PDB file of C-alpha atoms in Angstrom:
ATOM      1  CA  MET A   1     129.986  51.777  63.370  1.00  0.00           C
ATOM      2  CA  SER A   2     129.900  50.801  59.809  1.00  0.00           C
ATOM      3  CA  GLU A   3     127.347  48.700  58.187  1.00  0.00           C
ATOM      4  CA  ASN A   4     128.236  45.485  56.360  1.00  0.00           C
ATOM      5  CA  PRO A   5     127.566  46.558  52.484  1.00  0.00           C
ATOM      6  CA  GLU A   6     126.767  42.969  51.914  1.00  0.00           C
ATOM      7  CA  ASN A   7     123.944  43.008  54.529  1.00  0.00           C
ATOM      8  CA  THR A   8     122.864  46.243  53.226  1.00  0.00           C
ATOM      9  CA  ASN A   9     122.175  44.824  49.856  1.00  0.00           C
ATOM     10  CA  LYS A  10     120.409  41.998  51.170  1.00  0.00           C
ATOM     11  CA  THR A  11     118.002  44.244  53.080  1.00  0.00           C
ATOM     12  CA  LYS A  12     117.540  46.427  50.278  1.00  0.00           C
ATOM     13  CA  SER A  13     116.368  43.508  47.996  1.00  0.00           C
ATOM     14  CA  GLU A  14     114.268  42.163  50.558  1.00  0.00           C
ATOM     15  CA  THR A  15     112.511  44.917  51.241  1.00  0.00           C
ATOM     16  CA  VAL A  16     111.649  45.776  47.374  1.00  0.00           C
ATOM     17  CA  LYS A  17     108.154  45.190  46.603  1.00  0.00           C
ATOM     18  CA  ILE A  18     105.966  45.769  43.429  1.00  0.00           C
ATOM     19  CA  ASP A  19     102.385  46.481  43.934  1.00  0.00           C
ATOM     20  CA  GLY A  20     102.973  45.555  47.897  1.00  0.00           C
ATOM     21  CA  ILE A  21     104.248  42.104  46.779  1.00  0.00           C
ATOM     22  CA  SER A  22     107.436  40.796  48.381  1.00  0.00           C
ATOM     23  CA  ALA A  23     109.847  38.857  46.085  1.00  0.00           C
ATOM     24  CA  GLN A  24     110.136  36.264  48.720  1.00  0.00           C
ATOM     25  CA  ILE A  25     107.631  33.264  48.899  1.00  0.00           C
ATOM     26  CA  ASN A  26     107.137  31.861  52.118  1.00  0.00           C
ATOM     27  CA  LEU A  27     106.013  28.125  51.663  1.00  0.00           C
ATOM     28  CA  SER A  28     106.205  27.335  55.425  1.00  0.00           C
ATOM     29  CA  PRO A  29     109.191  24.877  55.405  1.00  0.00           C
ATOM     30  CA  GLY A  30     108.105  21.489  55.778  1.00  0.00           C
ATOM     31  CA  SER A  31     104.321  22.243  54.920  1.00  0.00           C
ATOM     32  CA  GLU A  32     102.191  20.767  52.593  1.00  0.00           C
ATOM     33  CA  THR A  33     102.331  23.305  50.454  1.00  0.00           C
ATOM     34  CA  HIS A  34     106.026  23.149  50.253  1.00  0.00           C
ATOM     35  CA  ARG A  35     105.896  19.677  49.545  1.00  0.00           C
ATOM     36  CA  ARG A  36     103.324  20.191  46.653  1.00  0.00           C
ATOM     37  CA  PHE A  37     105.800  22.860  45.151  1.00  0.00           C
ATOM     38  CA  ALA A  38     108.750  20.615  45.158  1.00  0.00           C
ATOM     39  CA  GLN A  39     106.858  17.829  43.485  1.00  0.00           C
ATOM     40  CA  LEU A  40     105.328  19.964  40.865  1.00  0.00           C
ATOM     41  CA  MET A  41     108.769  21.518  40.200  1.00  0.00           C
ATOM     42  CA  ARG A  42     110.610  18.253  39.913  1.00  0.00           C
ATOM     43  CA  GLU A  43     107.696  16.911  37.812  1.00  0.00           C
ATOM     44  CA  ALA A  44     108.031  20.160  35.551  1.00  0.00           C
ATOM     45  CA  GLY A  45     111.667  19.494  35.131  1.00  0.00           C
ATOM     46  CA  ALA A  46     112.561  22.967  36.163  1.00  0.00           C
ATOM     47  CA  ALA A  47     116.152  23.758  37.254  1.00  0.00           C
ATOM     48  CA  THR A  48     115.372  26.726  39.671  1.00  0.00           C
ATOM     49  CA  SER A  49     112.324  28.079  41.701  1.00  0.00           C
ATOM     50  CA  ARG A  50     112.506  30.926  39.887  1.00  0.00           C
ATOM     51  CA  SER A  51     112.128  29.256  36.380  1.00  0.00           C
ATOM     52  CA  PHE A  52     109.351  26.850  37.590  1.00  0.00           C
ATOM     53  CA  ILE A  53     107.491  29.986  38.971  1.00  0.00           C
ATOM     54  CA  GLU A  54     108.120  31.515  35.415  1.00  0.00           C
ATOM     55  CA  THR A  55     106.489  28.217  34.011  1.00  0.00           C
ATOM     56  CA  LEU A  56     103.663  28.421  36.210  1.00  0.00           C
ATOM     57  CA  MET A  57     102.928  32.190  35.535  1.00  0.00           C
ATOM     58  CA  ASP A  58     103.067  31.454  31.351  1.00  0.00           C
ATOM     59  CA  ALA A  59     100.755  28.696  31.846  1.00  0.00           C
ATOM     60  CA  TYR A  60      98.527  30.822  33.946  1.00  0.00           C
ATOM     61  CA  GLN A  61      98.513  33.748  31.410  1.00  0.00           C
ATOM     62  CA  ASN A  62      98.233  31.555  28.312  1.00  0.00           C
ATOM     63  CA  PRO A  63      96.615  28.396  29.316  1.00  0.00           C
ATOM     64  CA  PRO A  64      96.860  25.509  26.604  1.00  0.00           C
ATOM     65  CA  GLU A  65      93.626  24.463  25.092  1.00  0.00           C
ATOM     66  CA  ASP A  66      91.672  21.919  27.099  1.00  0.00           C
ATOM     67  CA  ALA A  67      91.355  18.731  25.185  1.00  0.00           C
ATOM     68  CA  ASP A  68      88.318  17.870  27.134  1.00  0.00           C
ATOM     69  CA  SER A  69      86.954  21.166  26.306  1.00  0.00           C
ATOM     70  CA  ALA A  70      87.556  20.604  22.669  1.00  0.00           C
ATOM     71  CA  ALA A  71      85.818  17.196  22.763  1.00  0.00           C
ATOM     72  CA  THR A  72      82.880  19.010  24.793  1.00  0.00           C
ATOM     73  CA  ILE A  73      82.322  21.323  21.950  1.00  0.00           C
ATOM     74  CA  ILE A  74      82.619  18.834  19.345  1.00  0.00           C
ATOM     75  CA  ALA A  75      80.037  16.644  21.129  1.00  0.00           C
ATOM     76  CA  MET A  76      77.941  19.869  21.719  1.00  0.00           C
ATOM     77  CA  GLU A  77      78.196  20.611  18.029  1.00  0.00           C
ATOM     78  CA  LYS A  78      77.181  16.983  17.137  1.00  0.00           C
ATOM     79  CA  GLN A  79      74.390  17.236  19.695  1.00  0.00           C
ATOM     80  CA  ILE A  80      73.185  20.653  17.760  1.00  0.00           C
ATOM     81  CA  ALA A  81      73.332  19.104  14.503  1.00  0.00           C
ATOM     82  CA  ASP A  82      71.333  16.218  15.596  1.00  0.00           C
ATOM     83  CA  LEU A  83      68.864  18.494  17.355  1.00  0.00           C
ATOM     84  CA  LYS A  84      68.582  20.514  13.969  1.00  0.00           C
ATOM     85  CA  GLY A  85      67.769  17.266  11.921  1.00  0.00           C
ATOM     86  CA  GLU A  86      64.893  16.243  14.326  1.00  0.00           C
ATOM     87  CA  ILE A  87      63.629  19.589  13.916  1.00  0.00           C
ATOM     88  CA  ALA A  88      63.726  19.522  10.391  1.00  0.00           C
ATOM     89  CA  ALA A  89      62.209  15.874  10.208  1.00  0.00           C
ATOM     90  CA  TYR A  90      59.514  17.167  12.613  1.00  0.00           C
ATOM     91  CA  GLU A  91      59.012  20.212  10.657  1.00  0.00           C
ATOM     92  CA  ALA A  92      58.564  18.146   7.303  1.00  0.00           C
ATOM     93  CA  THR A  93      56.186  15.768   9.227  1.00  0.00           C
ATOM     94  CA  GLN A  94      53.905  18.624  10.493  1.00  0.00           C
ATOM     95  CA  GLN A  95      53.796  20.153   6.755  1.00  0.00           C
ATOM     96  CA  ASN A  96      53.043  16.327   5.542  1.00  0.00           C
ATOM     97  CA  GLU A  97      50.289  16.320   8.269  1.00  0.00           C
ATOM     98  CA  GLU A  98      49.002  19.693   7.380  1.00  0.00           C
ATOM     99  CA  ALA A  99      48.799  18.854   3.774  1.00  0.00           C
ATOM    100  CA  GLU A 100      46.807  15.673   4.715  1.00  0.00           C
ATOM    101  CA  ILE A 101      44.362  17.591   6.816  1.00  0.00           C
ATOM    102  CA  GLU A 102      43.882  20.232   3.909  1.00  0.00           C
ATOM    103  CA  ASP A 103      43.135  17.170   1.746  1.00  0.00           C
ATOM    104  CA  LEU A 104      41.028  15.827   4.257  1.00  0.00           C
ATOM    105  CA  LYS A 105      39.045  18.996   4.666  1.00  0.00           C
ATOM    106  CA  MET A 106      38.564  19.201   0.765  1.00  0.00           C
ATOM    107  CA  GLN A 107      37.412  15.404   0.340  1.00  0.00           C
ATOM    108  CA  LEU A 108      35.115  16.453   3.234  1.00  0.00           C
ATOM    109  CA  ALA A 109      33.785  19.455   1.430  1.00  0.00           C
ATOM    110  CA  THR A 110      33.425  17.668  -1.725  1.00  0.00           C
ATOM    111  CA  ALA A 111      31.492  14.590  -0.082  1.00  0.00           C
ATOM    112  CA  ARG A 112      29.233  17.096   1.591  1.00  0.00           C
ATOM    113  CA  ASN A 113      28.605  19.168  -1.913  1.00  0.00           C
ATOM    114  CA  GLU A 114      28.045  15.794  -3.268  1.00  0.00           C
ATOM    115  CA  ALA A 115      25.534  14.668  -0.688  1.00  0.00           C
ATOM    116  CA  ASN A 116      23.765  18.023  -0.965  1.00  0.00           C
ATOM    117  CA  ASP A 117      23.300  17.489  -4.661  1.00  0.00           C
ATOM    118  CA  ASN A 118      22.184  14.147  -4.226  1.00  0.00           C
ATOM    119  CA  ALA A 119      19.680  15.331  -1.775  1.00  0.00           C
ATOM    120  CA  ALA A 120      18.442  18.101  -3.708  1.00  0.00           C
ATOM    121  CA  LYS A 121      18.186  15.365  -6.884  1.00  0.00           C
ATOM    122  CA  ALA A 122      16.344  13.265  -4.921  1.00  0.00           C
ATOM    123  CA  GLN A 123      14.004  15.887  -3.659  1.00  0.00           C
ATOM    124  CA  GLN A 124      13.319  16.979  -7.213  1.00  0.00           C
ATOM    125  CA  ILE A 125      12.968  13.544  -8.631  1.00  0.00           C
ATOM    126  CA  GLN A 126      10.531  12.961  -5.734  1.00  0.00           C
ATOM    127  CA  THR A 127       8.790  16.357  -6.745  1.00  0.00           C
ATOM    128  CA  SER A 128       8.869  15.978 -10.364  1.00  0.00           C
ATOM    129  CA  THR A 129       7.337  12.159  -9.918  1.00  0.00           C
ATOM    130  CA  GLU A 130       4.542  13.134  -7.535  1.00  0.00           C
ATOM    131  CA  GLY A 131       1.222  12.098  -9.359  1.00  0.00           C
ATOM    132  CA  CYS A 132       3.033  10.320 -12.014  1.00  0.00           C
ATOM    133  CA  ILE A 133       2.004   7.189 -13.681  1.00  0.00           C
ATOM    134  CA  ILE A 134       4.531   4.932 -15.471  1.00  0.00           C
ATOM    135  CA  LEU A 135       2.744   3.245 -18.160  1.00  0.00           C
ATOM    136  CA  LYS A 136       4.195   0.842 -20.618  1.00  0.00           C
ATOM    137  CA  PRO A 137       1.958   0.792 -23.427  1.00  0.00           C
ATOM    138  CA  ASN A 138       1.832  -2.764 -25.658  1.00  0.00           C
ATOM    139  CA  PRO A 139       4.023  -2.256 -29.079  1.00  0.00           C
ATOM    140  CA  VAL A 140       1.295  -1.511 -31.179  1.00  0.00           C
ATOM    141  CA  SER A 141      -0.062   1.319 -29.272  1.00  0.00           C
ATOM    142  CA  ALA A 142       3.377   2.792 -28.620  1.00  0.00           C
ATOM    143  CA  TYR A 143       3.863   2.659 -32.254  1.00  0.00           C
ATOM    144  CA  PHE A 144       0.913   4.773 -33.188  1.00  0.00           C
ATOM    145  CA  LEU A 145       1.487   6.963 -30.185  1.00  0.00           C
ATOM    146  CA  ASN A 146       4.974   7.791 -30.845  1.00  0.00           C
ATOM    147  CA  GLU A 147       4.049   8.333 -34.665  1.00  0.00           C
ATOM    148  CA  MET A 148       1.362  10.779 -33.513  1.00  0.00           C
ATOM    149  CA  ALA A 149       3.549  12.565 -31.236  1.00  0.00           C
ATOM    150  CA  GLU A 150       6.087  13.145 -33.952  1.00  0.00           C
ATOM    151  CA  LYS A 151       3.489  14.643 -36.401  1.00  0.00           C
ATOM    152  CA  GLU A 152       2.331  16.843 -33.365  1.00  0.00           C
ATOM    153  CA  LYS A 153       5.906  17.624 -32.235  1.00  0.00           C
ATOM    154  CA  THR A 154       5.002  16.807 -28.644  1.00  0.00           C
ATOM    155  CA  THR A 155       5.484  13.797 -26.541  1.00  0.00           C
ATOM    156  CA  PRO A 156       3.450  10.524 -26.055  1.00  0.00           C
ATOM    157  CA  GLY A 157       2.385  11.474 -22.413  1.00  0.00           C
ATOM    158  CA  LYS A 158       1.204  15.102 -23.461  1.00  0.00           C
ATOM    159  CA  ILE A 159      -1.007  12.896 -26.025  1.00  0.00           C
ATOM    160  CA  LEU A 160      -2.259  10.530 -23.510  1.00  0.00           C
ATOM    161  CA  GLU A 161      -2.847  13.528 -21.007  1.00  0.00           C
ATOM    162  CA  ARG A 162      -4.914  15.514 -23.518  1.00  0.00           C
ATOM    163  CA  LEU A 163      -6.955  12.447 -24.711  1.00  0.00           C
ATOM    164  CA  PHE A 164      -7.671  11.393 -21.038  1.00  0.00           C
ATOM    165  CA  ILE A 165      -8.928  15.060 -20.182  1.00  0.00           C
ATOM    166  CA  ASP A 166     -11.122  15.219 -23.360  1.00  0.00           C
ATOM    167  CA  ASP A 167     -12.620  11.781 -22.713  1.00  0.00           C
ATOM    168  CA  LEU A 168     -13.413  12.703 -18.935  1.00  0.00           C
ATOM    169  CA  GLN A 169     -15.463  15.738 -20.292  1.00  0.00           C
ATOM    170  CA  ASN A 170     -17.205  13.906 -23.108  1.00  0.00           C
ATOM    171  CA  PRO A 171     -19.091  10.677 -21.749  1.00  0.00           C
ATOM    172  CA  ARG A 172     -20.567  10.030 -25.116  1.00  0.00           C
ATOM    173  CA  ALA A 173     -17.209   9.696 -26.878  1.00  0.00           C
ATOM    174  CA  ASN A 174     -15.396   7.833 -24.389  1.00  0.00           C
ATOM    175  CA  ASN A 175     -15.428   4.198 -22.810  1.00  0.00           C
ATOM    176  CA  LEU A 176     -14.672   5.257 -19.471  1.00  0.00           C
ATOM    177  CA  PRO A 177     -16.887   4.273 -16.483  1.00  0.00           C
ATOM    178  CA  TYR A 178     -16.402   7.636 -15.116  1.00  0.00           C
ATOM    179  CA  THR A 179     -17.040  11.352 -16.283  1.00  0.00           C
ATOM    180  CA  VAL A 180     -16.095  14.673 -14.826  1.00  0.00           C
ATOM    181  CA  GLU A 181     -17.580  18.070 -15.691  1.00  0.00           C
ATOM    182  CA  SER A 182     -15.364  20.772 -16.974  1.00  0.00           C
ATOM    183  CA  SER A 183     -16.113  23.014 -13.991  1.00  0.00           C
ATOM    184  CA  ARG A 184     -14.628  20.434 -11.700  1.00  0.00           C
ATOM    185  CA  ILE A 185     -11.736  20.116 -13.840  1.00  0.00           C
ATOM    186  CA  ARG A 186     -11.088  23.733 -13.927  1.00  0.00           C
ATOM    187  CA  GLU A 187     -11.519  23.868  -9.819  1.00  0.00           C
ATOM    188  CA  VAL A 188      -8.922  21.093  -9.356  1.00  0.00           C
ATOM    189  CA  MET A 189      -6.297  22.748 -11.881  1.00  0.00           C
ATOM    190  CA  LYS A 190      -6.786  26.212 -10.028  1.00  0.00           C
ATOM    191  CA  GLU A 191      -6.292  24.231  -6.296  1.00  0.00           C
ATOM    192  CA  LEU A 192      -3.186  22.511  -7.652  1.00  0.00           C
ATOM    193  CA  LYS A 193      -1.821  25.600  -9.197  1.00  0.00           C
ATOM    194  CA  ASN A 194      -2.370  27.426  -5.769  1.00  0.00           C
ATOM    195  CA  ASN A 195      -0.690  24.455  -3.889  1.00  0.00           C
ATOM    196  CA  GLN A 196       2.357  24.656  -6.341  1.00  0.00           C
ATOM    197  CA  ASN A 197       2.730  28.483  -5.762  1.00  0.00           C
ATOM    198  CA  GLN A 198       2.860  28.032  -2.180  1.00  0.00           C
TER     199      GLN A 198
END
């Protein structure tokens, strides 16, 4: 019994497989898969099933650039640029705030120094004016007092101080209703000096 050569060739082509995959595609005739395949093949304008399969394989291996993906990338790049701008603005604001804080710290330090200086000056004035008597002599007394101070190269206050102490110790030479012994003056001077040293 001889084999039909046509049948033999058909059987050989059907049985040839590559990596276990047959050249035959079973779309289950009349199935939804068959219907979709026919519709896509018609929309692609493919003349044969084989050319359509090649088109599908080409599209799978070399997919066209997705316009949506490109738009998404552009949108993301714009968003990144916007965020960079916001970050730069925030950093500039932060630098300005830090500069303002440093300026305020300097102003505060200056104000504290001035307050301390003023307090020290006030204390110094208070200390230097303790026991002071402010005297405004009449013009004639002031004239001769200034003239005497200039000749003696001292101050009018020093002259009045010396004259007063001299008069306190000499009841006969003064018109004061009050005299003090020299020993009492030395005692007070010593007491005041001790108080000043403490």
